[in-house]
XYZ file of C-alpha atoms in Angstrom:
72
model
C 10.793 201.152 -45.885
C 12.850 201.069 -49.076
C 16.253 201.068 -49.027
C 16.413 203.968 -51.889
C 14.714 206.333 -49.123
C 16.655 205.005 -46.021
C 19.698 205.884 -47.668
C 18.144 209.019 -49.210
C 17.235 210.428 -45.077
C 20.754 209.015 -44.026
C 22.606 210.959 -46.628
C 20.346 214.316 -45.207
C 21.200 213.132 -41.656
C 24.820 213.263 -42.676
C 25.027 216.261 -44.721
C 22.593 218.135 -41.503
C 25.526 216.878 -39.298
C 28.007 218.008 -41.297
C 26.536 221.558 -41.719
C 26.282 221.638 -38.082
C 29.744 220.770 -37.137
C 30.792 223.414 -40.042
C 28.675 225.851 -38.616
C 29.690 225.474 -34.691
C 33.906 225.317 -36.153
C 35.415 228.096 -34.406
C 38.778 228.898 -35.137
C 40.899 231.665 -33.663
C 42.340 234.100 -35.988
C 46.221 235.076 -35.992
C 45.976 238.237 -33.778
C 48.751 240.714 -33.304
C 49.645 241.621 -30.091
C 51.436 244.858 -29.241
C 52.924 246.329 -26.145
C 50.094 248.687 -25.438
C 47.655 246.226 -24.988
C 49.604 244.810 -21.760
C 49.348 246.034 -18.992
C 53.190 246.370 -17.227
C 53.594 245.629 -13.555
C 55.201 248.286 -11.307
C 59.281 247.247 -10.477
C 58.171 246.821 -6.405
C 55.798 244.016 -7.750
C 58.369 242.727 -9.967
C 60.931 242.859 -7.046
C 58.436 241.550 -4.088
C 58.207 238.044 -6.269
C 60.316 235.102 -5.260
C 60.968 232.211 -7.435
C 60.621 229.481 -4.995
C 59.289 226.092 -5.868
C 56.582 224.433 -4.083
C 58.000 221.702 -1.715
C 55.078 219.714 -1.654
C 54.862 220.067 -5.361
C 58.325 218.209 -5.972
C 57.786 215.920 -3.749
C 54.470 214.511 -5.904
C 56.071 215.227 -9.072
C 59.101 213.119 -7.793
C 56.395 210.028 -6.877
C 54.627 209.984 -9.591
C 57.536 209.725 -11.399
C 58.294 207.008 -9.235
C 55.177 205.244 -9.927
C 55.713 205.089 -13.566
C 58.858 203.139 -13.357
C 58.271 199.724 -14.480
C 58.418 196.336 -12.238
C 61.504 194.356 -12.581
C-alpha cells in the first residue's frame, strides 16, 4: 500500500471519528427552574424528619481517614 493512500484512509478514519464524537456531544442547556415546577412537601413531613447522622457512617468515614495518614 502507498503511503499517500494510508494516510489518505487515516485522515477519513479521523475526521469519521471526529464526526462521531461531535455528533454523540450532548450538552445540557441552562434551564430555568421556577417554584411551580417543585413539588412542596406537607409541614408534618417536614416536621417527622430528624437530622441524625448515621453511626456506622462516622465511624468508616473516621477510618478511612485513618488509613490515609501516612507511616512515620
Amino acid at each position: 500500500m502507498k503511503l499517500e493512500i494510508a494516510r489518505a484512509l487515516f485522515l477519513v478514519a479521523g475526521l469519521a471519528v471526529t464526526t462521531a464524537a461531535v455528533a454523540a456531544w450532548e450538552e445540557p442547556r441552562p434551564v430555568v427552574f421556577s417554584k411551580a415546577d417543585q413539588c412542596a412537601a406537607p409541614r408534618v413531613v417536614k416536621a417527622q424528619q430528624k437530622a441524625e447522622p448515621d453511626q456506622d457512617l462516622l465511624l468508616f468515614l473516621f477510618g478511612m481517614r485513618q488509613g490515609l495518614r501516612p507511616f512515620g
